[in-house]
Coordinates of N, CA and C in Angstrom, one line a residue:
M128 N 27.8 -32.1 11.8 CA 26.8 -32.0 10.8 C 25.6 -31.2 11.4
F129 N 25.3 -31.5 12.6 CA 24.2 -30.7 13.3 C 24.5 -29.2 13.4
T130 N 25.8 -29.0 13.7 CA 26.2 -27.6 13.8 C 26.2 -26.9 12.5
Q131 N 26.5 -27.6 11.4 CA 26.5 -27.1 10.1 C 25.0 -26.7 9.7
R132 N 24.1 -27.6 10.0 CA 22.7 -27.4 9.7 C 22.2 -26.1 10.4
V133 N 22.5 -26.0 11.7 CA 22.1 -24.8 12.5 C 22.7 -23.6 11.9
S134 N 24.0 -23.7 11.4 CA 24.6 -22.5 10.8 C 23.9 -22.1 9.6
H135 N 23.6 -23.1 8.7 CA 22.8 -22.8 7.5 C 21.5 -22.1 7.8
A136 N 20.8 -22.7 8.8 CA 19.5 -22.2 9.2 C 19.6 -20.7 9.6
H137 N 20.7 -20.5 10.4 CA 20.9 -19.1 10.9 C 21.1 -18.1 9.8
V138 N 21.9 -18.6 8.8 CA 22.2 -17.7 7.6 C 20.9 -17.4 6.8
R139 N 20.1 -18.4 6.6 CA 18.8 -18.2 5.9 C 17.9 -17.3 6.7
E140 N 17.8 -17.4 8.0 CA 17.0 -16.5 8.8 C 17.5 -15.1 8.7
S141 N 18.8 -15.0 8.8 CA 19.4 -13.6 8.7 C 19.2 -13.0 7.3
A142 N 19.3 -13.8 6.3 CA 19.0 -13.3 4.9 C 17.6 -12.9 4.8
L143 N 16.7 -13.7 5.3 CA 15.2 -13.4 5.2 C 14.9 -12.1 6.0
A144 N 15.5 -11.9 7.2 CA 15.3 -10.7 8.0 C 15.8 -9.5 7.2
T145 N 16.9 -9.6 6.5 CA 17.5 -8.5 5.8 C 16.5 -8.1 4.6
Y146 N 16.0 -9.2 3.9 CA 15.1 -9.0 2.8 C 13.8 -8.3 3.2
M147 N 13.2 -8.8 4.3 CA 12.0 -8.2 4.8 C 12.2 -6.8 5.3
S148 N 13.4 -6.5 5.9 CA 13.7 -5.2 6.4 C 13.8 -4.2 5.2
Q149 N 14.4 -4.7 4.1 CA 14.5 -3.9 2.9 C 13.1 -3.5 2.4
I150 N 12.2 -4.5 2.4 CA 10.8 -4.2 1.9 C 10.2 -3.1 2.7
F151 N 10.3 -3.2 4.1 CA 9.6 -2.2 4.9 C 10.4 -0.9 4.9
N152 N 11.7 -0.9 4.7 CA 12.4 0.4 4.6 C 12.0 1.1 3.3
Y153 N 11.9 0.4 2.2 CA 11.4 1.0 1.0 C 10.0 1.5 1.2
M154 N 9.1 0.7 1.8 CA 7.7 1.2 2.0 C 7.7 2.4 2.9
A155 N 8.5 2.4 4.0 CA 8.5 3.6 4.8 C 9.1 4.8 4.1
G156 N 10.1 4.6 3.3 CA 10.6 5.7 2.4 C 9.6 6.2 1.5
G157 N 8.8 5.3 0.9 CA 7.7 5.8 0.0 C 6.7 6.7 0.8
V158 N 6.3 6.3 2.0 CA 5.4 7.1 2.8 C 6.1 8.5 3.1
A159 N 7.4 8.5 3.4 CA 8.1 9.8 3.7 C 8.1 10.7 2.4
V160 N 8.3 10.1 1.3 CA 8.3 10.8 0.0 C 6.9 11.4 -0.2
S161 N 5.9 10.7 0.0 CA 4.5 11.1 -0.1 C 4.3 12.3 0.8
G162 N 4.7 12.2 2.0 CA 4.5 13.3 3.0 C 5.2 14.5 2.6
L163 N 6.5 14.4 2.1 CA 7.2 15.6 1.6 C 6.5 16.2 0.4
A164 N 6.0 15.4 -0.5 CA 5.3 15.9 -1.7 C 4.0 16.6 -1.3
A165 N 3.3 16.1 -0.3 CA 2.1 16.7 0.2 C 2.4 18.0 0.8
W166 N 3.4 18.0 1.6 CA 3.8 19.3 2.3 C 4.1 20.4 1.3
I167 N 4.9 20.0 0.3 CA 5.2 21.0 -0.7 C 4.0 21.5 -1.4
T168 N 3.1 20.6 -1.7 CA 1.8 21.0 -2.4 C 1.0 21.9 -1.6
V169 N 0.8 21.5 -0.3 CA 0.0 22.3 0.6 C 0.5 23.7 0.8
N170 N 1.8 23.9 0.7 CA 2.4 25.2 0.9 C 2.5 26.0 -0.4
S171 N 2.0 25.5 -1.5 CA 2.0 26.2 -2.8 C 0.6 26.3 -3.4
P172 N -0.1 27.4 -3.3 CA -1.4 27.5 -3.9 C -1.5 27.1 -5.4
A173 N -0.5 27.4 -6.2 CA -0.6 27.0 -7.6 C -0.5 25.5 -7.7
I174 N 0.4 24.8 -7.0 CA 0.6 23.4 -7.1 C -0.7 22.7 -6.5
M175 N -1.2 23.3 -5.4 CA -2.5 22.7 -4.8 C -3.6 22.8 -5.8
Q176 N -3.7 23.9 -6.6 CA -4.8 24.0 -7.6 C -4.6 22.9 -8.6
A177 N -3.4 22.7 -9.0 CA -3.1 21.6 -10.0 C -3.5 20.3 -9.5
A178 N -3.2 20.0 -8.2 CA -3.6 18.7 -7.6 C -5.1 18.6 -7.5
V179 N -5.8 19.6 -7.3 CA -7.3 19.5 -7.2 C -7.8 19.2 -8.6
N180 N -7.2 19.8 -9.7 CA -7.7 19.6 -11.0 C -7.3 18.3 -11.6
A181 N -6.3 17.6 -11.0 CA -5.8 16.4 -11.6 C -6.3 15.1 -10.9
Q182 N -7.4 15.2 -10.1 CA -7.9 14.0 -9.4 C -8.3 12.9 -10.2
I183 N -9.0 13.1 -11.3 CA -9.5 12.0 -12.2 C -8.3 11.3 -12.9
L184 N -7.3 12.2 -13.3 CA -6.1 11.6 -14.0 C -5.3 10.8 -13.0
F185 N -5.2 11.3 -11.7 CA -4.5 10.5 -10.7 C -5.2 9.2 -10.4
L186 N -6.5 9.1 -10.4 CA -7.2 7.8 -10.1 C -6.9 6.8 -11.2
I187 N -6.9 7.3 -12.5 CA -6.6 6.4 -13.6 C -5.1 5.9 -13.5
V188 N -4.2 6.8 -13.2 CA -2.8 6.4 -13.1 C -2.6 5.4 -11.9
W189 N -3.3 5.7 -10.8 CA -3.1 4.9 -9.6 C -3.6 3.5 -9.8
F190 N -4.8 3.4 -10.3 CA -5.4 2.1 -10.5 C -4.6 1.3 -11.6
G191 N -4.2 2.1 -12.6 CA -3.4 1.5 -13.7 C -2.1 0.9 -13.2
F192 N -1.4 1.7 -12.4 CA -0.2 1.2 -11.8 C -0.4 0.0 -10.9
G193 N -1.5 0.0 -10.2 CA -1.8 -1.1 -9.3 C -2.0 -2.4 -10.1
F194 N -2.7 -2.3 -11.2 CA -3.0 -3.4 -12.0 C -1.8 -4.0 -12.7
F195 N -0.9 -3.1 -13.2 CA 0.2 -3.5 -14.0 C 1.5 -3.4 -13.3
M196 N 1.6 -3.2 -12.0 CA 2.9 -2.9 -11.4 C 3.8 -4.2 -11.4
H197 N 3.2 -5.4 -11.4 CA 4.1 -6.6 -11.5 C 4.9 -6.6 -12.8
K198 N 4.2 -6.3 -13.9 CA 4.9 -6.2 -15.2 C 5.8 -5.1 -15.3
I199 N 5.4 -3.9 -14.7 CA 6.2 -2.7 -14.8 C 7.5 -3.0 -14.0
I200 N 7.4 -3.5 -12.8 CA 8.6 -3.6 -11.9 C 9.5 -4.7 -12.4
F201 N 8.9 -5.9 -12.8 CA 9.8 -7.0 -13.2 C 10.3 -6.9 -14.6
N202 N 10.0 -5.9 -15.3 CA 10.6 -5.6 -16.6 C 11.6 -4.5 -16.6
M203 N 11.9 -4.1 -15.4 CA 12.9 -3.0 -15.2 C 14.1 -3.5 -14.4
Q204 N 15.2 -2.8 -14.5 CA 16.3 -3.0 -13.6 C 16.0 -2.5 -12.2
P205 N 16.5 -3.1 -11.2 CA 16.1 -2.7 -9.8 C 16.2 -1.2 -9.5
K206 N 17.2 -0.6 -10.0 CA 17.4 0.9 -9.7 C 16.3 1.7 -10.4
T207 N 15.9 1.3 -11.6 CA 14.9 2.0 -12.3 C 13.5 1.7 -11.7
A208 N 13.3 0.5 -11.3 CA 12.1 0.1 -10.6 C 11.9 0.9 -9.3
L209 N 13.0 1.1 -8.6 CA 13.0 1.8 -7.3 C 12.6 3.3 -7.6
M210 N 13.2 3.9 -8.6 CA 12.9 5.2 -9.0 C 11.5 5.4 -9.4
S211 N 10.9 4.4 -10.0 CA 9.5 4.4 -10.4 C 8.6 4.4 -9.2
F212 N 9.0 3.6 -8.2 CA 8.3 3.6 -6.9 C 8.3 5.0 -6.2
V213 N 9.5 5.6 -6.2 CA 9.7 6.9 -5.6 C 8.8 7.9 -6.3
A214 N 8.8 7.9 -7.7 CA 8.0 8.8 -8.4 C 6.5 8.6 -8.1
F215 N 6.1 7.3 -8.1 CA 4.7 7.0 -7.7 C 4.3 7.5 -6.4
S216 N 5.2 7.4 -5.4 CA 5.0 7.8 -4.0 C 4.8 9.4 -4.0
A217 N 5.7 10.1 -4.8 CA 5.6 11.5 -4.8 C 4.3 11.9 -5.5
L218 N 3.9 11.3 -6.6 CA 2.6 11.6 -7.2 C 1.4 11.3 -6.3
T219 N 1.5 10.3 -5.5 CA 0.4 10.0 -4.5 C 0.3 11.1 -3.5
G220 N 1.4 11.5 -2.9 CA 1.4 12.6 -2.0 C 0.9 13.9 -2.5
F221 N 1.3 14.2 -3.8 CA 0.7 15.4 -4.5 C -0.8 15.3 -4.7
A222 N -1.3 14.1 -5.1 CA -2.7 14.0 -5.4 C -3.5 13.9 -4.1
L223 N -3.0 13.5 -3.0 CA -3.7 13.4 -1.7 C -3.7 14.7 -0.9
S224 N -2.9 15.6 -1.3 CA -2.8 16.9 -0.6 C -4.1 17.7 -0.5
P225 N -5.0 17.6 -1.5 CA -6.3 18.4 -1.3 C -7.1 17.9 -0.1
L226 N -6.8 16.7 0.5 CA -7.5 16.3 1.7 C -7.3 17.3 2.8
A227 N -6.1 18.1 2.8 CA -5.9 19.1 3.8 C -6.8 20.2 3.7
L228 N -7.5 20.4 2.5 CA -8.5 21.4 2.4 C -9.9 21.0 2.9
I229 N -10.0 19.7 3.1 CA -11.3 19.1 3.6 C -11.3 18.8 5.0
Y230 N -10.2 18.2 5.5 CA -10.2 17.7 6.9 C -9.2 18.5 7.7
T231 N -9.4 18.6 9.0 CA -8.5 19.3 9.9 C -7.2 18.6 10.0
G232 N -6.2 19.3 10.4 CA -4.8 18.7 10.6 C -4.8 17.6 11.6
A233 N -5.6 17.8 12.7 CA -5.6 16.8 13.8 C -6.3 15.5 13.3
S234 N -7.3 15.7 12.5 CA -8.0 14.5 11.9 C -7.0 13.7 11.0
I235 N -6.3 14.4 10.2 CA -5.3 13.7 9.3 C -4.2 13.0 10.1
A236 N -3.8 13.7 11.2 CA -2.7 13.0 12.0 C -3.3 11.8 12.7
I237 N -4.5 11.9 13.2 CA -5.1 10.7 13.9 C -5.3 9.6 12.9
A238 N -5.8 9.8 11.7 CA -6.0 8.8 10.7 C -4.7 8.2 10.3
F239 N -3.6 9.0 10.2 CA -2.3 8.5 9.8 C -1.7 7.6 10.8
F240 N -1.7 8.0 12.0 CA -1.1 7.2 13.1 C -2.0 5.9 13.4
T241 N -3.3 6.0 13.2 CA -4.1 4.9 13.4 C -3.8 3.9 12.3
A242 N -3.7 4.3 11.0 CA -3.4 3.5 9.9 C -2.0 2.8 10.1
A243 N -1.0 3.6 10.6 CA 0.3 3.1 10.9 C 0.3 2.0 11.9
F244 N -0.5 2.2 13.0 CA -0.6 1.2 14.0 C -1.2 -0.1 13.5
M245 N -2.3 0.1 12.8 CA -3.0 -1.1 12.2 C -2.1 -1.8 11.2
F246 N -1.4 -1.1 10.4 CA -0.5 -1.6 9.4 C 0.6 -2.4 10.1
A247 N 1.2 -1.8 11.1 CA 2.3 -2.5 11.8 C 1.8 -3.8 12.5
G248 N 0.6 -3.7 13.1 CA 0.1 -4.9 13.7 C -0.2 -6.0 12.7
A249 N -0.8 -5.7 11.6 CA -1.1 -6.7 10.5 C 0.2 -7.2 9.9
S250 N 1.2 -6.4 9.7 CA 2.5 -6.9 9.2 C 3.1 -7.8 10.1
L251 N 3.1 -7.5 11.4 CA 3.8 -8.4 12.4 C 3.1 -9.7 12.5
Y252 N 1.7 -9.7 12.4 CA 1.0 -10.9 12.4 C 1.4 -11.8 11.2
G253 N 1.4 -11.2 10.0 CA 1.7 -11.9 8.8 C 3.2 -12.5 8.9
Y254 N 4.1 -11.7 9.5 CA 5.5 -12.1 9.5 C 5.7 -13.3 10.5
F255 N 5.1 -13.1 11.7 CA 5.4 -14.1 12.7 C 4.5 -15.2 12.8
S256 N 3.4 -15.2 12.0 CA 2.5 -16.3 12.0 C 3.2 -17.6 11.6
K257 N 3.0 -18.7 12.4 CA 3.6 -20.0 12.1 C 3.0 -20.7 11.0
K258 N 1.8 -20.3 10.6 CA 1.1 -21.0 9.5 C 1.0 -20.1 8.3
S259 N 0.8 -20.8 7.2 CA 0.7 -20.0 5.9 C -0.7 -19.4 5.9
L260 N -0.8 -18.1 5.4 CA -2.0 -17.4 5.2 C -2.5 -17.5 3.8
S261 N -2.0 -18.4 3.0 CA -2.3 -18.4 1.6 C -3.8 -18.7 1.4
G262 N -4.5 -19.3 2.3 CA -5.9 -19.6 2.2 C -6.8 -18.3 2.2
W263 N -6.1 -17.2 2.7 CA -6.9 -15.9 2.8 C -7.0 -15.3 1.4
G264 N -6.1 -15.7 0.5 CA -6.0 -15.0 -0.8 C -7.2 -14.8 -1.6
N265 N -7.9 -15.9 -1.9 CA -9.1 -15.8 -2.7 C -10.2 -15.0 -2.1
F266 N -10.4 -15.1 -0.8 CA -11.4 -14.3 0.0 C -11.1 -12.8 -0.1
L267 N -9.8 -12.5 0.1 CA -9.4 -11.1 0.1 C -9.5 -10.5 -1.3
M268 N -9.1 -11.2 -2.3 CA -9.1 -10.7 -3.6 C -10.6 -10.5 -4.1
M269 N -11.5 -11.4 -3.7 CA -12.9 -11.2 -4.0 C -13.4 -10.0 -3.4
G270 N -13.0 -9.8 -2.1 CA -13.5 -8.6 -1.4 C -12.9 -7.3 -2.0
A271 N -11.7 -7.4 -2.5 CA -11.1 -6.2 -3.1 C -11.8 -5.8 -4.4
W272 N -12.0 -6.9 -5.2 CA -12.7 -6.6 -6.5 C -14.2 -6.1 -6.2
G273 N -14.8 -6.6 -5.2 CA -16.2 -6.1 -4.9 C -16.1 -4.7 -4.5
L274 N -15.1 -4.3 -3.7 CA -14.9 -3.0 -3.2 C -14.7 -2.0 -4.4
I275 N -13.8 -2.4 -5.3 CA -13.5 -1.6 -6.5 C -14.8 -1.4 -7.3
G276 N -15.6 -2.5 -7.4 CA -16.8 -2.3 -8.2 C -17.8 -1.3 -7.5
A277 N -17.9 -1.4 -6.2 CA -18.7 -0.4 -5.5 C -18.2 1.0 -5.6
I278 N -16.9 1.2 -5.6 CA -16.3 2.5 -5.7 C -16.6 3.1 -7.1
V279 N -16.4 2.2 -8.1 CA -16.7 2.7 -9.5 C -18.2 3.0 -9.7
V280 N -19.1 2.2 -9.2 CA -20.5 2.5 -9.2 C -20.8 3.9 -8.6
N281 N -20.2 4.1 -7.4 CA -20.5 5.3 -6.7 C -19.9 6.5 -7.4
L282 N -18.8 6.4 -8.1 CA -18.2 7.5 -8.8 C -19.1 7.8 -10.1
L283 N -19.6 6.7 -10.7 CA -20.4 6.9 -11.9 C -21.7 7.6 -11.5
V284 N -22.3 7.2 -10.4 CA -23.5 7.8 -9.9 C -23.3 9.3 -9.6
A285 N -22.2 9.6 -8.9 CA -21.8 10.9 -8.6 C -21.6 11.8 -9.9
L286 N -21.0 11.2 -10.9 CA -20.7 11.9 -12.1 C -21.9 12.2 -12.9
F287 N -22.9 11.3 -12.9 CA -24.1 11.6 -13.7 C -25.3 12.2 -13.0
T288 N -25.2 12.1 -11.6 CA -26.3 12.7 -10.9 C -25.9 13.9 -10.0
G289 N -24.6 14.1 -9.9 CA -24.1 15.2 -9.1 C -23.8 14.9 -7.6
S290 N -24.3 13.7 -7.2 CA -24.0 13.3 -5.8 C -23.9 11.7 -5.7
P291 N -23.0 11.2 -4.8 CA -22.9 9.8 -4.7 C -24.1 9.1 -4.0
I292 N -24.2 7.8 -4.0 CA -25.3 7.1 -3.3 C -25.1 7.3 -1.8
E293 N -26.2 7.8 -1.2 CA -26.2 8.1 0.2 C -25.8 6.9 1.1
G294 N -24.7 7.2 1.9 CA -24.3 6.1 2.8 C -23.4 5.1 2.2
L295 N -23.3 5.0 0.9 CA -22.4 4.0 0.3 C -20.9 4.2 0.6
S296 N -20.5 5.5 0.5 CA -19.1 5.8 0.8 C -18.7 5.4 2.2
F297 N -19.6 5.6 3.2 CA -19.3 5.2 4.6 C -19.2 3.7 4.7
V298 N -20.1 3.0 4.0 CA -20.0 1.5 4.0 C -18.7 1.0 3.4
I299 N -18.4 1.6 2.3 CA -17.1 1.2 1.6 C -15.9 1.4 2.5
S300 N -15.8 2.5 3.2 CA -14.7 2.8 4.1 C -14.7 1.8 5.2
L301 N -15.9 1.5 5.7 CA -16.1 0.6 6.9 C -15.5 -0.8 6.5
I302 N -15.7 -1.2 5.3 CA -15.2 -2.5 4.8 C -13.8 -2.5 4.4
A303 N -13.3 -1.3 3.8 CA -12.0 -1.2 3.2 C -10.9 -1.3 4.3
V304 N -11.1 -0.7 5.5 CA -10.1 -0.7 6.5 C -9.7 -2.1 7.0
P305 N -10.6 -2.9 7.4 CA -10.2 -4.3 7.8 C -9.8 -5.2 6.7
L306 N -10.4 -4.9 5.5 CA -10.0 -5.7 4.3 C -8.6 -5.5 4.0
F307 N -8.1 -4.3 4.0 CA -6.7 -4.0 3.6 C -5.8 -4.3 4.7
A308 N -6.2 -4.3 5.9 CA -5.4 -4.8 7.0 C -5.1 -6.2 6.8
G309 N -6.2 -7.0 6.4 CA -6.0 -8.4 6.1 C -5.1 -8.6 4.9
M310 N -5.3 -7.8 3.9 CA -4.4 -7.9 2.7 C -2.9 -7.7 3.1
T311 N -2.7 -6.8 4.1 CA -1.3 -6.5 4.5 C -0.7 -7.7 5.2
A312 N -1.5 -8.3 6.1 CA -1.0 -9.5 6.8 C -0.8 -10.7 5.8
W313 N -1.7 -10.8 4.9 CA -1.5 -11.9 3.9 C -0.3 -11.7 3.0
E314 N -0.2 -10.4 2.5 CA 0.9 -10.1 1.6 C 2.3 -10.3 2.3
T315 N 2.3 -9.8 3.5 CA 3.6 -10.0 4.3 C 3.9 -11.4 4.5
N316 N 2.9 -12.2 4.8 CA 3.2 -13.7 4.9 C 3.6 -14.3 3.6
M317 N 3.0 -13.9 2.5 CA 3.4 -14.4 1.2 C 4.8 -14.0 0.8
L318 N 5.1 -12.7 1.0 CA 6.5 -12.3 0.7 C 7.5 -13.1 1.5
K319 N 7.2 -13.4 2.7 CA 8.1 -14.2 3.6 C 8.3 -15.6 3.0
D320 N 7.1 -16.2 2.7 CA 7.1 -17.6 2.2 C 7.8 -17.7 0.8
M321 N 7.7 -16.7 0.0 CA 8.2 -16.7 -1.4 C 9.7 -16.5 -1.4
Y322 N 10.3 -16.0 -0.4 CA 11.7 -15.6 -0.4 C 12.6 -16.8 -0.8
A323 N 12.2 -18.0 -0.2 CA 13.1 -19.2 -0.5 C 13.2 -19.5 -2.0
S324 N 12.2 -19.2 -2.8 CA 12.1 -19.6 -4.2 C 13.0 -18.7 -5.0
H325 N 13.4 -17.5 -4.5 CA 14.3 -16.7 -5.3 C 15.5 -16.1 -4.6
A326 N 15.8 -16.8 -3.4 CA 16.9 -16.3 -2.6 C 18.2 -16.2 -3.2
G327 N 18.5 -17.1 -4.2 CA 19.8 -17.1 -4.9 C 19.9 -16.1 -6.0
D328 N 18.9 -15.4 -6.4 CA 18.9 -14.5 -7.5 C 18.8 -13.1 -7.0
D329 N 19.9 -12.4 -6.9 CA 19.9 -11.1 -6.3 C 19.1 -10.0 -7.1
V330 N 19.1 -10.1 -8.4 CA 18.3 -9.2 -9.2 C 16.8 -9.4 -8.9
H331 N 16.4 -10.6 -9.0 CA 15.0 -11.0 -8.8 C 14.6 -10.6 -7.3
T332 N 15.4 -10.9 -6.4 CA 15.1 -10.6 -5.0 C 15.0 -9.1 -4.8
S333 N 15.8 -8.3 -5.5 CA 15.7 -6.8 -5.4 C 14.3 -6.3 -6.0
R334 N 14.0 -6.9 -7.1 CA 12.7 -6.6 -7.8 C 11.5 -7.0 -6.9
M335 N 11.7 -8.1 -6.3 CA 10.6 -8.6 -5.4 C 10.4 -7.7 -4.2
A336 N 11.6 -7.2 -3.6 CA 11.5 -6.3 -2.5 C 10.8 -5.0 -2.9
I337 N 11.1 -4.5 -4.1 CA 10.4 -3.2 -4.5 C 8.9 -3.5 -4.8
F338 N 8.6 -4.6 -5.4 CA 7.2 -5.0 -5.6 C 6.5 -5.1 -4.3
G339 N 7.1 -5.8 -3.4 CA 6.4 -6.0 -2.1 C 6.2 -4.6 -1.4
A340 N 7.2 -3.8 -1.4 CA 7.1 -2.4 -0.8 C 6.0 -1.6 -1.5
T341 N 5.9 -1.7 -2.8 CA 4.9 -0.9 -3.5 C 3.5 -1.4 -3.1
S342 N 3.3 -2.7 -3.1 CA 2.0 -3.3 -2.7 C 1.6 -2.9 -1.3
L343 N 2.5 -3.1 -0.4 CA 2.2 -2.7 1.0 C 2.0 -1.2 1.2
Y344 N 2.7 -0.4 0.5 CA 2.5 1.0 0.5 C 1.1 1.4 0.0
M345 N 0.6 0.7 -1.0 CA -0.7 1.0 -1.5 C -1.7 0.6 -0.5
N346 N -1.5 -0.5 0.2 CA -2.4 -1.0 1.3 C -2.5 0.1 2.3
F347 N -1.3 0.6 2.7 CA -1.3 1.6 3.8 C -2.1 2.9 3.4
V348 N -1.9 3.3 2.1 CA -2.5 4.6 1.6 C -4.0 4.4 1.6
V349 N -4.5 3.2 1.2 CA -6.0 2.9 1.2 C -6.5 2.9 2.6
M350 N -5.8 2.3 3.5 CA -6.3 2.3 4.9 C -6.3 3.7 5.5
F351 N -5.3 4.5 5.2 CA -5.3 5.9 5.7 C -6.5 6.7 5.1
I352 N -6.7 6.6 3.8 CA -7.8 7.4 3.2 C -9.1 7.0 3.8
H353 N -9.4 5.7 4.0 CA -10.7 5.3 4.5 C -10.9 5.5 6.0
L354 N -9.8 5.5 6.7 CA -9.9 5.8 8.1 C -10.2 7.3 8.3
L355 N -9.5 8.1 7.4 CA -9.8 9.6 7.4 C -11.3 9.8 7.1
H356 N -11.8 9.1 6.2 CA -13.2 9.3 5.8 C -14.1 8.9 7.0
L357 N -13.7 7.9 7.8 CA -14.5 7.4 8.9 C -14.4 8.3 10.1
V358 N -13.2 8.8 10.4 CA -13.0 9.5 11.7 C -12.7 11.0 11.5
G359 N -12.5 11.4 10.3 CA -12.0 12.8 10.0 C -13.1 13.8 10.3
Q360 N -12.6 15.0 10.8 CA -13.5 16.1 11.0 C -13.3 17.1 9.9
H361 N -14.4 17.5 9.3 CA -14.3 18.5 8.2 C -14.0 19.9 8.8
R362 N -13.2 20.6 7.9 CA -12.9 22.0 8.3 C -14.2 22.9 8.2
Q363 N -14.3 23.8 9.1 CA -15.5 24.7 9.1 C -15.5 25.7 7.9

């Protein structure tokens, strides 16, 4: 009986590890797709100009997808949901490519690898933590909504006055980096804890993996953008 319990526990741990690996493989694939889309855009003046002109539209699509991605993903078949994530990743890479016109290549690389290091550390903490991080949820969500509010205010001020509030962008970035690192740890922990509730449903598990990968991918992108704002050197 004891051997049987150990065997079942081993199977559950193995299935959980496979599920979490799938999430992070999807997420890493999304980052790779974004990188390829950005590289193609940077090397085509016509596509780059289109990316510059589409920034407002991209922000609307990005925030809209973020708000409704649970409904979008869980109302699709897994393959369709995965293709939607791939398309979203490509769109993000296309829209972020104008950063190459503002910041040096070295700055972009430093911000990217710093974000990757922080993301990996936060994810590992969330995965291997012996305690539930569910108590972080309300605090992190309040912080995220406050940050979104500050960003919207800054954009509106810039739209109507021609320039954003002095210093607010820097403060937003200073808060966003640790906030979304915390979000990454919390979401990783939640994805691990939630696995048991849908482990027997392959379709739901696949959707959950895509949903988790999308959410973690968005955390990584936000961390990268704000790190670049904090440490990036502008082109002369």
